[in-house]
Amino acid sequence: MNLTLKIWRQNGSQDKGRMVDYQVSDISKDMSFLEMMDVLNEQIINKGEEPVAFDHDCREGICGMCSMHINGEAHGPDKGITTCQLHMRSFKDGDTITIEPFRAKAFPVIKDLVVDRSSFERIQQAGGYISVNTSGNTQDANAIPIDKHAADKAMDAATCIGCGACVASCKNASAMLFVGAKVSQYALLPQGQVEAVDRVKNMVAQMDLEGFGNCTNTGACEVECPKGISLENIARLNREYFKANVKG
Amino acid sequence: MSVLDSKVPEGPLKDKWTNYKDKINLVNPANKRSIDIIVVGTGLAGGSAAATLAELGYNVKAFCYQDSPRRAHSIAAQGGINAAKNYQGDGDSTFRLFYDTVKGGDYRSREANVYRLAEVSANIIDQCVAQGVPFARDYGGLLDNRSFGGVLVSRTFYAKGQTGQQLLLGAYSAMNRQIARGKIEMHNRHEMLDVVKIDGKARGIIARNLVTGEIERHSAHAVVIATGGYGNVYFLSTNAMGSNATAAWKIHKKGAFFANPCYTQIHPTCIPRSGDYQSKLTLMSESLRNDGRIWVPKKMEDVLAIREGRKKPTDLSEEERDYYLERRYPAFGNLVPRDVASRAAKERCDAGYGVNATGEAVYLDFQSAIERYGNEQAKLHGLTNPSKEKITELGEEIVRAKYGNLFQMYEKIVDENPYKTPMMIYPATHYTMGGIWVDYNLMTTVEGLYCIGEANFSDHGANRLGASALMQGLADGYFILPYTIGDYLSHEIRTGKIPTDTPEFDEAEKAVKDRINAFINNKGTHSVDYFHKKLGKVMWDKCGMSRNATDLKKAISEIKEIREEFYKSVKVPGRADEMNPELEKAGRVADFLELGELFAKDALMREESCGGHFREESVELEGEQKGEAKRNDAEFAFVAAWEYKGEPSDAVLHKEELEFKDIELKQRSYK
């Protein structure tokens, strides 16, 4: 199929940036979206111009590196996938596709479609861990039985890949789903209880400091999350935060 | 006389590690504060090492090319992690895990290292659970296990089909705690481009900031390389797009020997390629072989009918199908080790029985499993005379619970429903057992330079068993390196800070900058990918699942030609002082173009079949094992460690003879 691509080009964080049109032809429906971008870049390089910079790595939907806004949706039109898992069979011959970086104050553009998500790193550093040193003398893994339902729920929350689609989809650019997922994983497990109060307070404080917006419960994050992280995690985050503040 | 000293401690196998730990030198906490360690790569090995070393009190500087340590390709490991916990009471033990790993590796690994790996395996699970890794549990709240290829016990711990992700996030969380404490200085979006040696010791690295293009100097008392394998030498593999061998190859050029480069794992269950634009291949977890049955049609006319769309696989009766693994290997069936399963698929496809348009695909069928689970469930639910539809529905529910995310992934890529029609699979490059040679301390042939995880050669011999990569990465990083590196660093307490304004740093930085400028100023005609794909094709066709002397010699000369053409006509757009993904790729492919040649040279030297290395000249000619790989222990029971001497063709071979005192060398039979 033949397509028109409208792509955001921005040469560094100081550049203003603009949309540029490109044509690609003979695109197979079995190609992934990023393979289509490879074809485009090969074409641009052969013309002697600079290819479009975009983040990508594992190309199997788990590393969370790829991050495009395609036709106004994070990771494109299909549900429950990342951009690298999107296939061209989701588009039609003659389509015009708009490709932009994730947009949020806390995710400044580095170049073209590449954004800086180090704000997520700093939130995790504020409390996204259990303080246990490596020793070889921790208690046996089966010493504390954990209710299967709780373990499964913790796993569901832990599947977050940190891509930032939740932030990019939220009209307030809120990071509540991302933070909620991590807080929930530990809140659901006995190992996470000891530091629960400090963890939620510190992570939320860092989230606010980074300039993410507030949550107004519109649920766009859940809809666009490639891993289907549930809004339940935001509710749990609010509960944990409230509990922590009551406890002091 | 070999220059290699494996430094394996004396004493009985089972006491070596304990005795070693009791006798090594330690560094007191105050002195640790004045010692710096560089860790390059933040996957399971690098991430766990960085966190643990920082917990101990050392100053760690960690580097990764991604925008976060959480994105290292360990994250994509699906199936699980082995540990000799014997929670299932099915006869597992440290010795059995050790034995399975050595046997699975076709007796080409170092006994003492593998035993130590099995010994610490149980600690890994304890540590991860303490970190909050949500492993799968049963209804009693205890940890669940599953079984993997090449073994007869259930010792694999898992977190859905995302075990690598959960373990990596565990190590990442431990790193984050140390980053917050200031004990790890994290450098994201940085790539190591050379190691700096002073008086024969590794004392730092030269790295490029991938956002600004700035070339930086970093010094330390020891350098740890944990940058994974070199599977992308094939262009198409299950590795991430950015996975590369540059750090490993740079240290090789600075004196670290490269061991067994020809030992590559071609994983049997990947989604077949669909066209020339293909950028990577996707793995379907080996755990699928617990329930999936692999087959091709018995009759050529059925093969043709399927390819032309006149017949569907589901139209073929049981009698018309050739379950070739069950036929050839009745004891292990569909759960034979990966190398055996891959070669068997290639054998059928080479004979013309491949079931898709390219002729490179076999079926992985869940129909029997769905029926079996369906009947079981019907009984549990007390249904009498359930309809066929009901059984299928109940069976599909169980299969969905076990493999749902994998089935969904398959459907997204191939656009077919694997519950209704069998999956199509074909082998793809997945893991490299070869790597930088290390001694028992995980130190390379350069003093103060360590190599851990997939990047080293040590534990998997000529073939890795499923769920053992995660085990090795975390064993090295959490439980082995932190001891062994301490012994070395105990001699560094009086060294003081390593300055970076020395001639050695000047020289290394200049070489890095010269190379970058050469790429940028080259007015070439072809993109980097053009050359990478050419290299990949030579590697796959001539150094792939089966190899012979004629083709390997051709590969060596062809790779040399591609390399020369690459330097003459590669085109790298953009500037050096900005984010420039094409420039990054150019450096990586340049290194693959040298590594590929050494790979072929190693494969040519090893005139035996072992593990993932299958030489067509070395097969059993008669008896029950006719046609199977034939090892040659008399002449080849050694590690091939190559010393860099300029061109890859000049590399000098050093042999580390392998001794097996606790295991009898046998032909690996899975019949």
CSV table of C-alpha atoms in Angstrom, one decimal, chain A residues 11 28-32 34-35 38-39 41-42 45-60 62-65 78-81 85 87 89 110-111 114-118 120-121 124-126 128-149 151-152 154-156 158-163 178 182 185-186 189 191 195 227, chain B residues 48 51-52 55 65-73 75-76 78 85 87 123 125-127 129-143 159-160 162 165-166 169 172-174 176-180 188-189 211 238-243 274 277-283 408-409 411-415 478-479 483 525-527 529-530 571 573-575 578-582:
chain,number,residue,atom,x,y,z
A,11,ASN,CA,16.2,19.0,15.8
A,28,SER,CA,3.2,-4.7,3.1
A,29,LYS,CA,0.3,-5.3,5.4
A,30,ASP,CA,2.4,-7.8,7.4
A,31,MET,CA,5.0,-5.2,8.3
A,32,SER,CA,5.1,-3.8,11.8
A,34,LEU,CA,8.4,0.3,13.1
A,35,GLU,CA,9.5,-1.7,10.1
A,38,ASP,CA,12.7,1.6,8.9
A,39,VAL,CA,11.7,1.6,5.2
A,41,ASN,CA,14.4,6.0,7.0
A,42,GLU,CA,16.3,3.9,4.5
A,45,ILE,CA,19.2,8.2,4.1
A,46,ASN,CA,19.5,7.3,0.4
A,47,LYS,CA,18.3,10.8,-0.4
A,48,GLY,CA,21.1,12.1,1.7
A,49,GLU,CA,18.9,13.6,4.4
A,50,GLU,CA,18.7,12.9,8.2
A,51,PRO,CA,16.5,10.0,9.2
A,52,VAL,CA,13.7,10.4,11.7
A,53,ALA,CA,14.9,9.6,15.3
A,54,PHE,CA,12.5,7.4,17.3
A,55,ASP,CA,13.0,5.2,20.3
A,56,HIS,CA,12.7,1.5,19.9
A,57,ASP,CA,14.5,-1.6,21.1
A,58,CYS,CA,13.0,-5.0,21.9
A,59,ARG,CA,10.3,-4.8,19.2
A,60,GLU,CA,8.2,-7.4,21.0
A,62,ILE,CA,8.0,-5.5,26.5
A,63,CYS,CA,10.9,-3.0,26.9
A,64,GLY,CA,8.6,0.0,26.8
A,65,MET,CA,11.1,2.0,24.7
A,78,ASP,CA,-5.1,-1.0,18.2
A,79,LYS,CA,-5.7,-1.8,21.8
A,80,GLY,CA,-3.4,-3.6,24.2
A,81,ILE,CA,-0.2,-3.2,22.2
A,85,GLN,CA,3.4,-4.6,17.9
A,87,HIS,CA,1.0,-3.9,12.1
A,89,ARG,CA,-2.8,-4.3,8.4
A,110,ILE,CA,15.0,15.3,22.8
A,111,LYS,CA,14.8,14.9,19.0
A,114,VAL,CA,12.3,10.8,21.1
A,115,VAL,CA,11.3,12.1,24.5
A,116,ASP,CA,13.0,12.3,27.9
A,117,ARG,CA,11.2,10.1,30.4
A,118,SER,CA,13.8,10.4,33.2
A,120,PHE,CA,9.7,8.2,35.7
A,121,GLU,CA,13.2,7.1,36.8
A,124,GLN,CA,11.0,5.0,41.0
A,125,GLN,CA,14.1,6.1,42.9
A,126,ALA,CA,11.9,7.9,45.4
A,128,GLY,CA,9.8,2.0,44.1
A,129,TYR,CA,11.7,-0.7,45.9
A,130,ILE,CA,11.8,-2.9,49.0
A,131,SER,CA,14.9,-2.3,51.1
A,132,VAL,CA,16.5,-5.7,51.2
A,133,ASN,CA,20.2,-6.2,50.8
A,134,THR,CA,21.6,-9.2,48.8
A,135,SER,CA,23.0,-11.7,51.2
A,136,GLY,CA,22.2,-15.2,50.4
A,137,ASN,CA,20.6,-15.5,53.9
A,138,THR,CA,17.2,-14.1,53.3
A,139,GLN,CA,14.4,-16.5,54.4
A,140,ASP,CA,13.2,-19.3,52.3
A,141,ALA,CA,11.0,-18.2,49.4
A,142,ASN,CA,8.2,-20.4,50.6
A,143,ALA,CA,8.4,-19.2,54.2
A,144,ILE,CA,5.5,-16.8,53.7
A,145,PRO,CA,2.6,-18.2,51.7
A,146,ILE,CA,0.9,-15.5,49.7
A,147,ASP,CA,-2.8,-15.7,48.7
A,148,LYS,CA,-2.9,-16.5,45.0
A,149,HIS,CA,-5.4,-13.8,44.2
A,151,ALA,CA,-0.1,-12.5,44.1
A,152,ASP,CA,-1.9,-12.5,40.7
A,154,ALA,CA,0.4,-7.8,42.2
A,155,MET,CA,1.6,-9.4,39.0
A,156,ASP,CA,-1.0,-7.6,37.0
A,158,ALA,CA,3.8,-5.2,38.0
A,159,THR,CA,3.4,-5.8,34.2
A,160,CYS,CA,3.7,-2.0,33.7
A,161,ILE,CA,6.4,-1.4,31.1
A,162,GLY,CA,7.0,2.2,32.0
A,163,CYS,CA,6.4,3.5,28.4
A,178,PHE,CA,2.2,4.5,36.5
A,182,LYS,CA,4.1,0.3,41.4
A,185,GLN,CA,2.4,-4.2,43.5
A,186,TYR,CA,4.1,-3.7,46.9
A,189,LEU,CA,2.4,-8.2,49.0
A,191,GLN,CA,7.1,-7.9,51.7
A,195,GLU,CA,7.9,0.7,54.0
A,227,LYS,CA,-0.5,-3.8,29.2
B,48,SER,CA,22.1,-7.2,40.0
B,51,ALA,CA,23.0,-3.0,43.1
B,52,THR,CA,24.9,-5.5,45.2
B,55,GLU,CA,24.9,-2.2,48.8
B,65,TYR,CA,22.4,2.6,26.1
B,66,GLN,CA,18.7,2.6,26.7
B,67,ASP,CA,16.9,5.5,28.5
B,68,SER,CA,16.5,3.3,31.6
B,69,PRO,CA,18.1,0.3,33.1
B,70,ARG,CA,14.7,-1.3,33.1
B,71,ARG,CA,14.7,-1.7,29.3
B,72,ALA,CA,17.7,-4.0,29.0
B,73,HIS,CA,16.8,-7.1,26.9
B,75,ILE,CA,13.2,-8.0,30.1
B,76,ALA,CA,12.1,-10.0,27.1
B,78,GLN,CA,9.5,-15.2,28.9
B,85,LYS,CA,14.7,-25.9,45.4
B,87,TYR,CA,9.7,-27.7,46.1
B,123,ASN,CA,19.4,-18.1,46.9
B,125,ILE,CA,14.6,-17.3,44.3
B,126,ASP,CA,14.8,-16.3,48.0
B,127,GLN,CA,16.3,-12.9,47.1
B,129,VAL,CA,10.8,-13.0,46.6
B,130,ALA,CA,12.2,-10.7,49.3
B,131,GLN,CA,12.3,-7.9,46.7
B,132,GLY,CA,8.7,-8.4,45.9
B,133,VAL,CA,9.0,-10.2,42.6
B,134,PRO,CA,5.5,-11.7,42.0
B,135,PHE,CA,6.2,-15.3,41.0
B,136,ALA,CA,3.3,-17.5,40.1
B,137,ARG,CA,1.8,-19.3,43.1
B,138,ASP,CA,-0.6,-22.1,43.7
B,139,TYR,CA,-3.8,-22.0,45.7
B,140,GLY,CA,-2.0,-22.8,48.9
B,141,GLY,CA,0.0,-19.6,48.4
B,142,LEU,CA,3.3,-21.4,47.7
B,143,LEU,CA,5.5,-21.0,44.6
B,159,ALA,CA,5.9,-15.0,36.5
B,160,LYS,CA,3.3,-15.6,33.7
B,162,GLN,CA,7.1,-12.4,31.7
B,165,GLN,CA,10.6,-8.6,33.1
B,166,GLN,CA,9.8,-9.3,36.7
B,169,LEU,CA,12.4,-5.0,37.5
B,172,TYR,CA,16.1,-2.4,38.8
B,173,SER,CA,14.3,-1.6,42.0
B,174,ALA,CA,17.4,-2.6,44.0
B,176,ASN,CA,17.0,2.5,42.3
B,177,ARG,CA,17.4,2.3,46.0
B,178,GLN,CA,21.2,2.7,45.5
B,179,ILE,CA,20.8,5.5,43.0
B,180,ALA,CA,18.7,7.3,45.5
B,188,ASN,CA,21.4,6.3,30.8
B,189,ARG,CA,21.7,6.7,27.1
B,211,VAL,CA,22.0,12.5,23.5
B,238,THR,CA,15.3,-12.5,18.9
B,239,ASN,CA,17.6,-9.9,20.4
B,240,ALA,CA,16.6,-6.3,20.8
B,241,MET,CA,17.5,-3.9,17.9
B,242,GLY,CA,20.2,-2.2,20.0
B,243,SER,CA,21.7,-5.4,21.4
B,274,SER,CA,7.4,-13.0,6.5
B,277,TYR,CA,11.7,-5.9,5.4
B,278,GLN,CA,11.8,-8.0,8.6
B,279,SER,CA,13.8,-6.3,11.4
B,280,LYS,CA,13.7,-8.9,14.1
B,281,LEU,CA,12.3,-12.3,15.0
B,282,THR,CA,9.9,-13.0,17.8
B,283,LEU,CA,10.4,-15.9,20.2
B,408,GLN,CA,-2.2,-13.1,21.8
B,409,MET,CA,1.3,-12.0,20.7
B,411,GLU,CA,-2.2,-13.6,16.7
B,412,LYS,CA,-1.1,-9.9,16.6
B,413,ILE,CA,1.9,-10.7,14.5
B,414,VAL,CA,0.6,-13.5,12.2
B,415,ASP,CA,-3.1,-12.6,12.1
B,478,TYR,CA,24.0,-11.1,43.0
B,479,PHE,CA,26.1,-13.9,44.4
B,483,TYR,CA,32.8,-11.9,46.4
B,525,THR,CA,26.5,5.2,-0.9
B,526,HIS,CA,24.8,2.5,1.3
B,527,SER,CA,23.2,2.6,4.7
B,529,ASP,CA,21.6,-1.8,7.6
B,530,TYR,CA,22.5,-2.7,4.0
B,571,LYS,CA,27.0,6.3,4.6
B,573,PRO,CA,24.2,11.0,7.9
B,574,GLY,CA,24.0,13.7,10.6
B,575,ARG,CA,26.7,14.9,12.9
B,578,GLU,CA,24.1,15.2,18.4
B,579,MET,CA,21.8,12.2,18.9
B,580,ASN,CA,22.6,10.1,15.9
B,581,PRO,CA,21.2,6.5,15.8
B,582,GLU,CA,22.8,5.7,12.4
